[in-house]
């Protein structure tokens, strides 16, 4: 009996170790793997155009160096947790295409976009992290201008194809809602400012895990005040619901902290370049300025007092002796001035 128990124990341990190792190996192998997702409704020449923009050749795909998948309207619905029972509208097409490269842990999410009119790179990066992706290089593009609302689906399916890991559907649904809410707020205050504000509020919720709706509203009030934004009642309601959904995901803050910090820092730097300075940063600059002024006045006071205590130098009022020859050109300080002027 003891032998049988030991055998089962050893077998179970071996399976657990094997499972851990296989998972580790799978993600190690997926690092640097490139997947290209192309809109299924693109024409052949448009697909070639997308591959060229992504720096990918058909030879790389044929050799297996790059994986290529097509994204249909059905894929978009399934990836984003949308209702698949309703018929697809005739005017709905899958055009957005994406390049996805899984990066090493700690490298963060790096997104660039082109020809997307409604979904910005910041919105997309935010949603990608919410969906469960923490380290990836993403390029979202289209051969002509599109809204870009389907781009997230291509990124998610591409990541799953690359890693062999299926992302939680509830995470993907919340990520889709995040883009929608951010777009709505962005219509009033600008897309970049909205993306940064939503990300800040989301980060605080993931970190603090508020216990109820009132606590979440306090996070929203504090964040919107920092951005000097007055949300409408509808916008506040949408953002509250979104953050409640984020809270329910129970995301591990330590697992995504690095990615969130890098993204938030980059977004705030972009805002500062555009002349938008957050209230807390502005207050910090004011405090630094006040400290500097105080220090300058302190130094000025010390030297001013010291100058008053020094006895004025006695001036030589002795008249020059006209019998002595004049000396010219021996003033070294004058030579320095002339030398500096002529350089």
CSV table of C-alpha atoms in Angstrom, one decimal:
chain,number,residue,atom,x,y,z
A,1,UNK,CA,0.0,0.0,0.0
A,2,UNK,CA,2.8,2.3,0.9
A,3,UNK,CA,4.6,1.5,-2.3
A,4,UNK,CA,1.5,2.2,-4.3
A,5,UNK,CA,1.0,5.5,-2.5
A,6,UNK,CA,4.6,6.5,-3.2
A,7,UNK,CA,4.2,5.6,-6.8
A,8,UNK,CA,1.1,7.7,-7.2
A,9,UNK,CA,2.8,10.6,-5.3
A,10,UNK,CA,5.8,10.4,-7.6
A,11,UNK,CA,3.7,10.2,-10.7
A,12,UNK,CA,1.6,13.2,-9.6
A,13,UNK,CA,4.8,15.2,-8.9
A,14,UNK,CA,6.2,14.3,-12.3
A,15,UNK,CA,3.0,15.4,-14.0
A,16,UNK,CA,3.0,18.7,-12.2
A,17,UNK,CA,6.7,19.3,-13.0
A,18,UNK,CA,6.1,18.3,-16.6
A,19,UNK,CA,3.1,20.6,-16.8
A,20,UNK,CA,5.1,23.5,-15.4
A,21,UNK,CA,8.1,22.9,-17.7
A,22,UNK,CA,5.9,22.5,-20.8
A,23,UNK,CA,4.2,25.8,-20.0
A,24,UNK,CA,7.5,27.5,-19.5
A,25,UNK,CA,9.0,26.1,-22.7
A,26,UNK,CA,5.9,27.1,-24.6
A,27,UNK,CA,6.2,30.7,-23.6
A,28,UNK,CA,10.0,30.6,-24.1
A,29,UNK,CA,9.4,29.4,-27.6
A,30,UNK,CA,6.7,32.0,-28.2
A,31,UNK,CA,9.1,34.8,-27.4
A,32,UNK,CA,10.1,36.7,-30.5
A,33,UNK,CA,7.5,34.7,-32.5
A,34,UNK,CA,5.8,36.9,-35.1
A,35,UNK,CA,2.2,36.5,-36.1
A,36,UNK,CA,0.5,38.6,-38.8
A,37,UNK,CA,-3.3,38.8,-38.8
A,38,UNK,CA,-4.9,40.1,-42.0
A,39,UNK,CA,-8.5,41.2,-42.5
A,40,UNK,CA,-10.3,38.4,-44.3
A,41,UNK,CA,-12.1,40.9,-46.6
A,42,UNK,CA,-8.8,42.3,-48.0
A,43,UNK,CA,-8.0,41.7,-51.6
A,44,UNK,CA,-4.8,39.8,-52.5
A,45,UNK,CA,-2.9,42.9,-53.4
A,46,UNK,CA,-4.0,44.7,-50.2
A,47,UNK,CA,-2.8,41.7,-48.2
A,48,UNK,CA,0.5,42.0,-49.9
A,49,UNK,CA,0.6,45.7,-49.1
A,50,UNK,CA,0.0,45.0,-45.4
A,51,UNK,CA,2.8,42.4,-45.3
A,52,UNK,CA,5.2,44.8,-46.9
A,53,UNK,CA,4.3,47.5,-44.3
A,54,UNK,CA,4.9,44.9,-41.6
A,55,UNK,CA,8.3,44.0,-43.1
A,56,UNK,CA,7.1,40.4,-43.7
A,57,UNK,CA,7.6,38.4,-46.9
A,58,UNK,CA,5.7,35.4,-48.3
A,59,UNK,CA,9.0,33.4,-48.1
A,60,UNK,CA,9.1,33.9,-44.3
A,61,UNK,CA,5.5,32.7,-44.0
A,62,UNK,CA,6.2,29.6,-46.2
A,63,UNK,CA,9.3,28.8,-44.1
A,64,UNK,CA,7.3,29.1,-40.9
A,65,UNK,CA,9.3,32.0,-39.6
A,66,UNK,CA,6.2,34.1,-39.5
A,67,UNK,CA,2.7,32.8,-38.9
A,68,UNK,CA,-0.1,34.3,-40.9
A,69,UNK,CA,-3.8,34.2,-40.0
A,70,UNK,CA,-7.0,35.7,-41.5
A,71,UNK,CA,-9.5,37.5,-39.3
A,72,UNK,CA,-13.2,37.2,-40.2
A,73,UNK,CA,-16.2,39.0,-38.9
A,74,UNK,CA,-17.0,35.8,-37.0
A,75,UNK,CA,-13.6,35.9,-35.4
A,76,UNK,CA,-14.1,39.4,-34.3
A,77,UNK,CA,-17.3,38.6,-32.6
A,78,UNK,CA,-15.9,35.5,-30.9
A,79,UNK,CA,-12.7,37.2,-29.8
A,80,UNK,CA,-14.5,40.2,-28.3
A,81,UNK,CA,-17.3,38.4,-26.6
A,82,UNK,CA,-20.0,39.8,-28.9
A,83,UNK,CA,-23.4,38.3,-29.7
A,84,UNK,CA,-22.8,35.7,-32.4
A,85,UNK,CA,-26.4,34.7,-32.8
A,86,UNK,CA,-27.4,37.8,-34.8
A,87,UNK,CA,-26.7,38.0,-38.5
A,88,UNK,CA,-23.6,40.0,-39.6
A,89,UNK,CA,-24.6,43.3,-41.2
A,90,UNK,CA,-23.8,43.5,-44.9
A,91,UNK,CA,-21.8,46.6,-44.5
A,92,UNK,CA,-19.6,45.0,-41.9
A,93,UNK,CA,-16.2,44.0,-43.2
A,94,UNK,CA,-12.9,42.8,-41.7
A,95,UNK,CA,-10.1,45.1,-42.9
A,96,UNK,CA,-7.9,45.9,-40.0
A,97,UNK,CA,-4.6,44.0,-39.9
A,98,UNK,CA,-2.0,43.5,-37.2
A,99,UNK,CA,1.6,42.5,-36.6
A,100,UNK,CA,2.1,40.9,-33.2
A,101,UNK,CA,5.5,40.0,-31.7
A,102,UNK,CA,5.7,38.5,-28.2
A,103,UNK,CA,8.4,40.1,-26.2
A,104,UNK,CA,10.4,39.1,-23.1
A,105,UNK,CA,9.0,39.7,-19.6
A,106,UNK,CA,9.3,43.3,-18.5
A,107,UNK,CA,9.5,44.8,-22.0
A,108,UNK,CA,6.0,46.1,-21.9
A,109,UNK,CA,3.4,46.8,-24.6
A,110,UNK,CA,4.6,48.8,-27.6
A,111,UNK,CA,1.8,49.8,-30.0
A,112,UNK,CA,1.9,51.8,-33.2
A,113,UNK,CA,-1.1,52.4,-35.5
A,114,UNK,CA,-1.8,53.7,-39.0
A,115,UNK,CA,-5.0,54.5,-40.9
A,116,UNK,CA,-7.1,53.9,-37.8
A,117,UNK,CA,-9.5,56.9,-37.3
A,118,UNK,CA,-11.1,56.1,-34.0
A,119,UNK,CA,-8.9,53.7,-32.0
A,120,UNK,CA,-5.6,55.3,-31.0
A,121,UNK,CA,-2.4,53.4,-30.1
A,122,UNK,CA,-2.9,54.4,-26.4
A,123,UNK,CA,-6.5,53.0,-26.4
A,124,UNK,CA,-5.3,49.8,-28.0
A,125,UNK,CA,-2.4,49.4,-25.7
A,126,UNK,CA,-4.7,49.9,-22.7
A,127,UNK,CA,-7.1,47.2,-23.9
A,128,UNK,CA,-4.2,44.8,-24.7
A,129,UNK,CA,-3.0,44.9,-21.1
A,130,UNK,CA,-6.5,44.4,-19.8
A,131,UNK,CA,-7.0,41.4,-22.0
A,132,UNK,CA,-3.9,39.7,-20.3
A,133,UNK,CA,-1.0,40.6,-22.7
A,134,UNK,CA,1.8,42.3,-20.8
A,135,UNK,CA,4.8,42.2,-23.2
A,136,UNK,CA,4.3,42.6,-27.0
A,137,UNK,CA,5.1,44.7,-30.0
A,138,UNK,CA,2.0,45.5,-32.0
A,139,UNK,CA,1.4,47.3,-35.3
A,140,UNK,CA,-2.2,47.9,-36.3
A,141,UNK,CA,-2.8,49.0,-39.9
A,142,UNK,CA,-5.2,49.1,-42.8
A,143,UNK,CA,-4.7,49.8,-46.5
A,144,UNK,CA,-7.1,52.8,-46.2
A,145,UNK,CA,-8.8,54.6,-43.3
A,146,UNK,CA,-11.0,52.5,-41.1
A,147,UNK,CA,-12.4,52.9,-37.5
A,148,UNK,CA,-10.0,50.3,-36.1
A,149,UNK,CA,-12.6,48.8,-33.8
A,150,UNK,CA,-11.8,45.3,-35.1
A,151,UNK,CA,-8.0,45.7,-34.6
A,152,UNK,CA,-8.1,44.4,-31.1
A,153,UNK,CA,-9.6,41.1,-32.3
A,154,UNK,CA,-6.6,40.6,-34.6
A,155,UNK,CA,-4.1,41.3,-31.8
A,156,UNK,CA,-5.8,38.9,-29.4
A,157,UNK,CA,-6.1,36.0,-31.9
A,158,UNK,CA,-2.6,36.6,-33.1
A,159,UNK,CA,-1.3,36.4,-29.5
A,160,UNK,CA,-3.2,33.2,-28.9
A,161,UNK,CA,-1.8,31.7,-32.1
A,162,UNK,CA,1.8,32.7,-31.1
A,163,UNK,CA,1.7,31.4,-27.5
A,164,UNK,CA,-0.8,28.6,-27.7
A,165,UNK,CA,-2.5,30.2,-24.7
A,166,UNK,CA,-6.2,31.2,-24.8
A,167,UNK,CA,-6.9,34.5,-23.1
A,168,UNK,CA,-9.8,34.6,-20.7
A,169,UNK,CA,-13.0,35.6,-22.6
A,170,UNK,CA,-14.1,37.9,-19.7
A,171,UNK,CA,-10.8,39.8,-20.0
A,172,UNK,CA,-11.4,40.3,-23.7
A,173,UNK,CA,-14.9,41.5,-23.2
A,174,UNK,CA,-13.8,44.1,-20.7
A,175,UNK,CA,-11.0,45.2,-23.0
A,176,UNK,CA,-13.5,45.8,-25.8
A,177,UNK,CA,-15.7,47.8,-23.4
A,178,UNK,CA,-12.6,49.8,-22.4
A,179,UNK,CA,-12.0,51.0,-25.9
A,180,UNK,CA,-15.7,51.9,-26.3
A,181,UNK,CA,-15.8,53.9,-23.0
A,182,UNK,CA,-12.5,55.6,-23.8
A,183,UNK,CA,-13.7,56.6,-27.2
A,184,UNK,CA,-16.8,58.2,-25.8
A,185,UNK,CA,-14.9,60.2,-23.2
A,186,UNK,CA,-12.3,61.1,-25.9
A,187,UNK,CA,-15.0,62.7,-28.0
A,188,UNK,CA,-15.2,65.4,-25.3
A,189,UNK,CA,-11.7,65.8,-24.0
A,190,UNK,CA,-9.5,64.3,-26.8
A,191,UNK,CA,-8.6,60.6,-27.3
A,192,UNK,CA,-5.0,60.8,-25.8
A,193,UNK,CA,-6.1,62.6,-22.6
A,194,UNK,CA,-9.0,60.2,-22.3
A,195,UNK,CA,-6.8,57.1,-22.7
A,196,UNK,CA,-4.4,58.3,-20.1
A,197,UNK,CA,-7.1,59.2,-17.6
A,198,UNK,CA,-8.9,55.9,-18.0
A,199,UNK,CA,-5.6,54.0,-17.6
A,200,UNK,CA,-4.7,55.9,-14.5
A,201,UNK,CA,-8.1,55.1,-12.9
A,202,UNK,CA,-7.9,51.5,-14.0
A,203,UNK,CA,-4.4,51.2,-12.5
A,204,UNK,CA,-5.6,52.5,-9.2
A,205,UNK,CA,-8.5,50.1,-9.2
A,206,UNK,CA,-6.3,47.1,-10.0
A,207,UNK,CA,-3.9,48.2,-7.3
A,208,UNK,CA,-6.3,49.0,-4.5
A,209,UNK,CA,-9.2,46.7,-5.3
A,210,UNK,CA,-12.1,49.0,-4.1
A,211,UNK,CA,-14.8,47.2,-2.1
A,212,UNK,CA,-17.8,48.9,-3.5
A,213,UNK,CA,-19.2,51.4,-6.1
A,214,UNK,CA,-18.6,54.4,-3.9
A,215,UNK,CA,-14.9,53.6,-3.5
A,216,UNK,CA,-14.7,53.3,-7.3
A,217,UNK,CA,-16.4,56.7,-7.7
A,218,UNK,CA,-13.8,58.2,-5.4
A,219,UNK,CA,-11.1,56.9,-7.7
A,220,UNK,CA,-12.9,58.5,-10.7
A,221,UNK,CA,-13.4,61.8,-8.9
A,222,UNK,CA,-9.7,62.0,-7.9
A,223,UNK,CA,-8.5,61.0,-11.3
A,224,UNK,CA,-10.8,63.3,-13.2
A,225,UNK,CA,-9.8,66.2,-10.9
A,226,UNK,CA,-6.1,65.5,-11.6
A,227,UNK,CA,-6.8,65.7,-15.3
A,228,UNK,CA,-9.1,68.8,-14.7
A,229,UNK,CA,-11.9,67.0,-16.5
A,230,UNK,CA,-15.6,67.3,-15.8
A,231,UNK,CA,-17.3,64.1,-16.9
A,232,UNK,CA,-21.0,64.0,-17.9
A,233,UNK,CA,-23.3,61.9,-15.9
A,234,UNK,CA,-23.4,59.3,-18.7
A,235,UNK,CA,-19.6,59.2,-19.0
A,236,UNK,CA,-19.2,58.8,-15.2
A,237,UNK,CA,-21.8,56.0,-15.3
A,238,UNK,CA,-20.0,54.2,-18.1
A,239,UNK,CA,-16.6,54.6,-16.5
A,240,UNK,CA,-17.9,53.4,-13.1
A,241,UNK,CA,-19.3,50.2,-14.8
A,242,UNK,CA,-16.1,49.6,-16.7
A,243,UNK,CA,-14.0,49.9,-13.6
A,244,UNK,CA,-16.4,47.6,-11.7
A,245,UNK,CA,-15.8,45.0,-14.5
A,246,UNK,CA,-12.1,45.5,-14.3
A,247,UNK,CA,-12.2,45.0,-10.5
A,248,UNK,CA,-14.1,41.7,-11.0
A,249,UNK,CA,-11.3,40.4,-13.2
A,250,UNK,CA,-9.1,40.3,-10.1
A,251,UNK,CA,-6.0,41.1,-12.1
A,252,UNK,CA,-2.7,40.7,-10.2
A,253,UNK,CA,-1.2,44.2,-9.9
A,254,UNK,CA,2.3,42.9,-9.4
A,255,UNK,CA,2.1,40.9,-12.7
A,256,UNK,CA,1.1,43.9,-14.8
A,257,UNK,CA,2.6,46.8,-12.8
A,258,UNK,CA,5.6,47.1,-15.0
A,259,UNK,CA,3.5,47.2,-18.2
A,260,UNK,CA,1.0,49.7,-16.8
A,261,UNK,CA,3.8,52.0,-15.4
A,262,UNK,CA,5.6,52.1,-18.7
A,263,UNK,CA,2.4,52.8,-20.6
A,264,UNK,CA,1.1,55.5,-18.2
A,265,UNK,CA,4.5,57.2,-18.2
A,266,UNK,CA,4.7,57.3,-22.0
A,267,UNK,CA,1.1,58.6,-22.3
A,268,UNK,CA,1.8,61.4,-19.7
A,269,UNK,CA,5.0,62.4,-21.6
A,270,UNK,CA,3.0,62.7,-24.8
A,271,UNK,CA,0.4,64.9,-23.0
A,272,UNK,CA,3.2,67.1,-21.6
A,273,UNK,CA,4.6,67.6,-25.1
A,274,UNK,CA,1.1,68.7,-26.2
A,275,UNK,CA,1.1,71.2,-23.3
A,276,UNK,CA,-1.2,69.2,-21.0
A,277,UNK,CA,0.3,69.1,-17.5
A,278,UNK,CA,-1.6,67.1,-14.8
A,279,UNK,CA,-2.7,68.9,-11.7
A,280,UNK,CA,-0.5,66.9,-9.4
A,281,UNK,CA,2.6,67.4,-11.6
A,282,UNK,CA,1.8,71.1,-11.8
A,283,UNK,CA,1.6,71.3,-8.0
A,284,UNK,CA,4.9,69.4,-7.7
A,285,UNK,CA,6.6,71.9,-10.1
A,286,UNK,CA,5.1,74.8,-8.1
A,287,UNK,CA,6.5,73.3,-4.9
A,288,UNK,CA,9.9,72.8,-6.5
A,289,UNK,CA,9.9,76.4,-7.7
A,290,UNK,CA,8.9,77.7,-4.3
A,291,UNK,CA,11.8,75.7,-2.7
A,292,UNK,CA,14.2,77.0,-5.2
A,293,UNK,CA,13.1,80.6,-4.6
A,294,UNK,CA,13.4,80.1,-0.9
A,295,UNK,CA,16.9,78.7,-1.2
A,296,UNK,CA,17.9,81.6,-3.5
A,297,UNK,CA,16.6,84.2,-1.1
A,298,UNK,CA,18.5,82.4,1.8
A,299,UNK,CA,21.7,82.5,-0.2
A,300,UNK,CA,21.1,86.1,-1.1
A,301,UNK,CA,20.5,87.0,2.5
A,302,UNK,CA,23.7,85.4,3.7
A,303,UNK,CA,25.9,87.1,1.1
A,304,UNK,CA,24.1,90.4,1.5
A,305,UNK,CA,24.7,90.4,5.3
A,306,UNK,CA,28.4,89.4,4.7
A,307,UNK,CA,28.8,92.3,2.3
A,308,UNK,CA,27.5,94.8,4.9
A,309,UNK,CA,30.0,93.6,7.5
A,310,UNK,CA,33.0,94.1,5.2
A,311,UNK,CA,34.7,97.5,5.7
A,312,UNK,CA,34.7,99.5,2.5
A,313,UNK,CA,38.1,99.6,0.9
A,314,UNK,CA,40.1,102.8,1.2
A,315,UNK,CA,40.4,104.4,-2.2
A,316,UNK,CA,43.8,105.6,-3.4
A,317,UNK,CA,43.2,109.3,-4.1
A,318,UNK,CA,46.8,109.9,-4.8
A,319,UNK,CA,47.2,111.8,-8.0
A,320,UNK,CA,49.3,110.2,-10.7
A,321,UNK,CA,52.9,111.5,-11.2
A,322,UNK,CA,53.0,113.1,-14.6
A,323,UNK,CA,56.7,112.4,-14.8
A,324,UNK,CA,56.1,108.6,-14.8
A,325,UNK,CA,55.5,106.9,-18.2
A,326,UNK,CA,52.0,105.5,-19.0
A,327,UNK,CA,51.7,101.7,-19.3
A,328,UNK,CA,49.4,100.3,-22.0
A,329,UNK,CA,48.3,96.8,-23.0
A,330,UNK,CA,49.3,95.1,-19.7
A,331,UNK,CA,45.7,94.6,-18.4
A,332,UNK,CA,45.2,90.8,-18.6
A,333,UNK,CA,41.5,91.0,-17.9
A,334,UNK,CA,41.0,93.3,-20.9
A,335,UNK,CA,42.9,90.8,-23.1
A,336,UNK,CA,40.6,88.0,-21.9
A,337,UNK,CA,37.5,90.1,-22.8
A,338,UNK,CA,38.8,90.9,-26.2
A,339,UNK,CA,39.8,87.3,-26.8
A,340,UNK,CA,36.4,86.1,-25.8
A,341,UNK,CA,34.8,88.7,-28.0
A,342,UNK,CA,36.7,87.7,-31.1
A,343,UNK,CA,36.3,83.9,-30.7
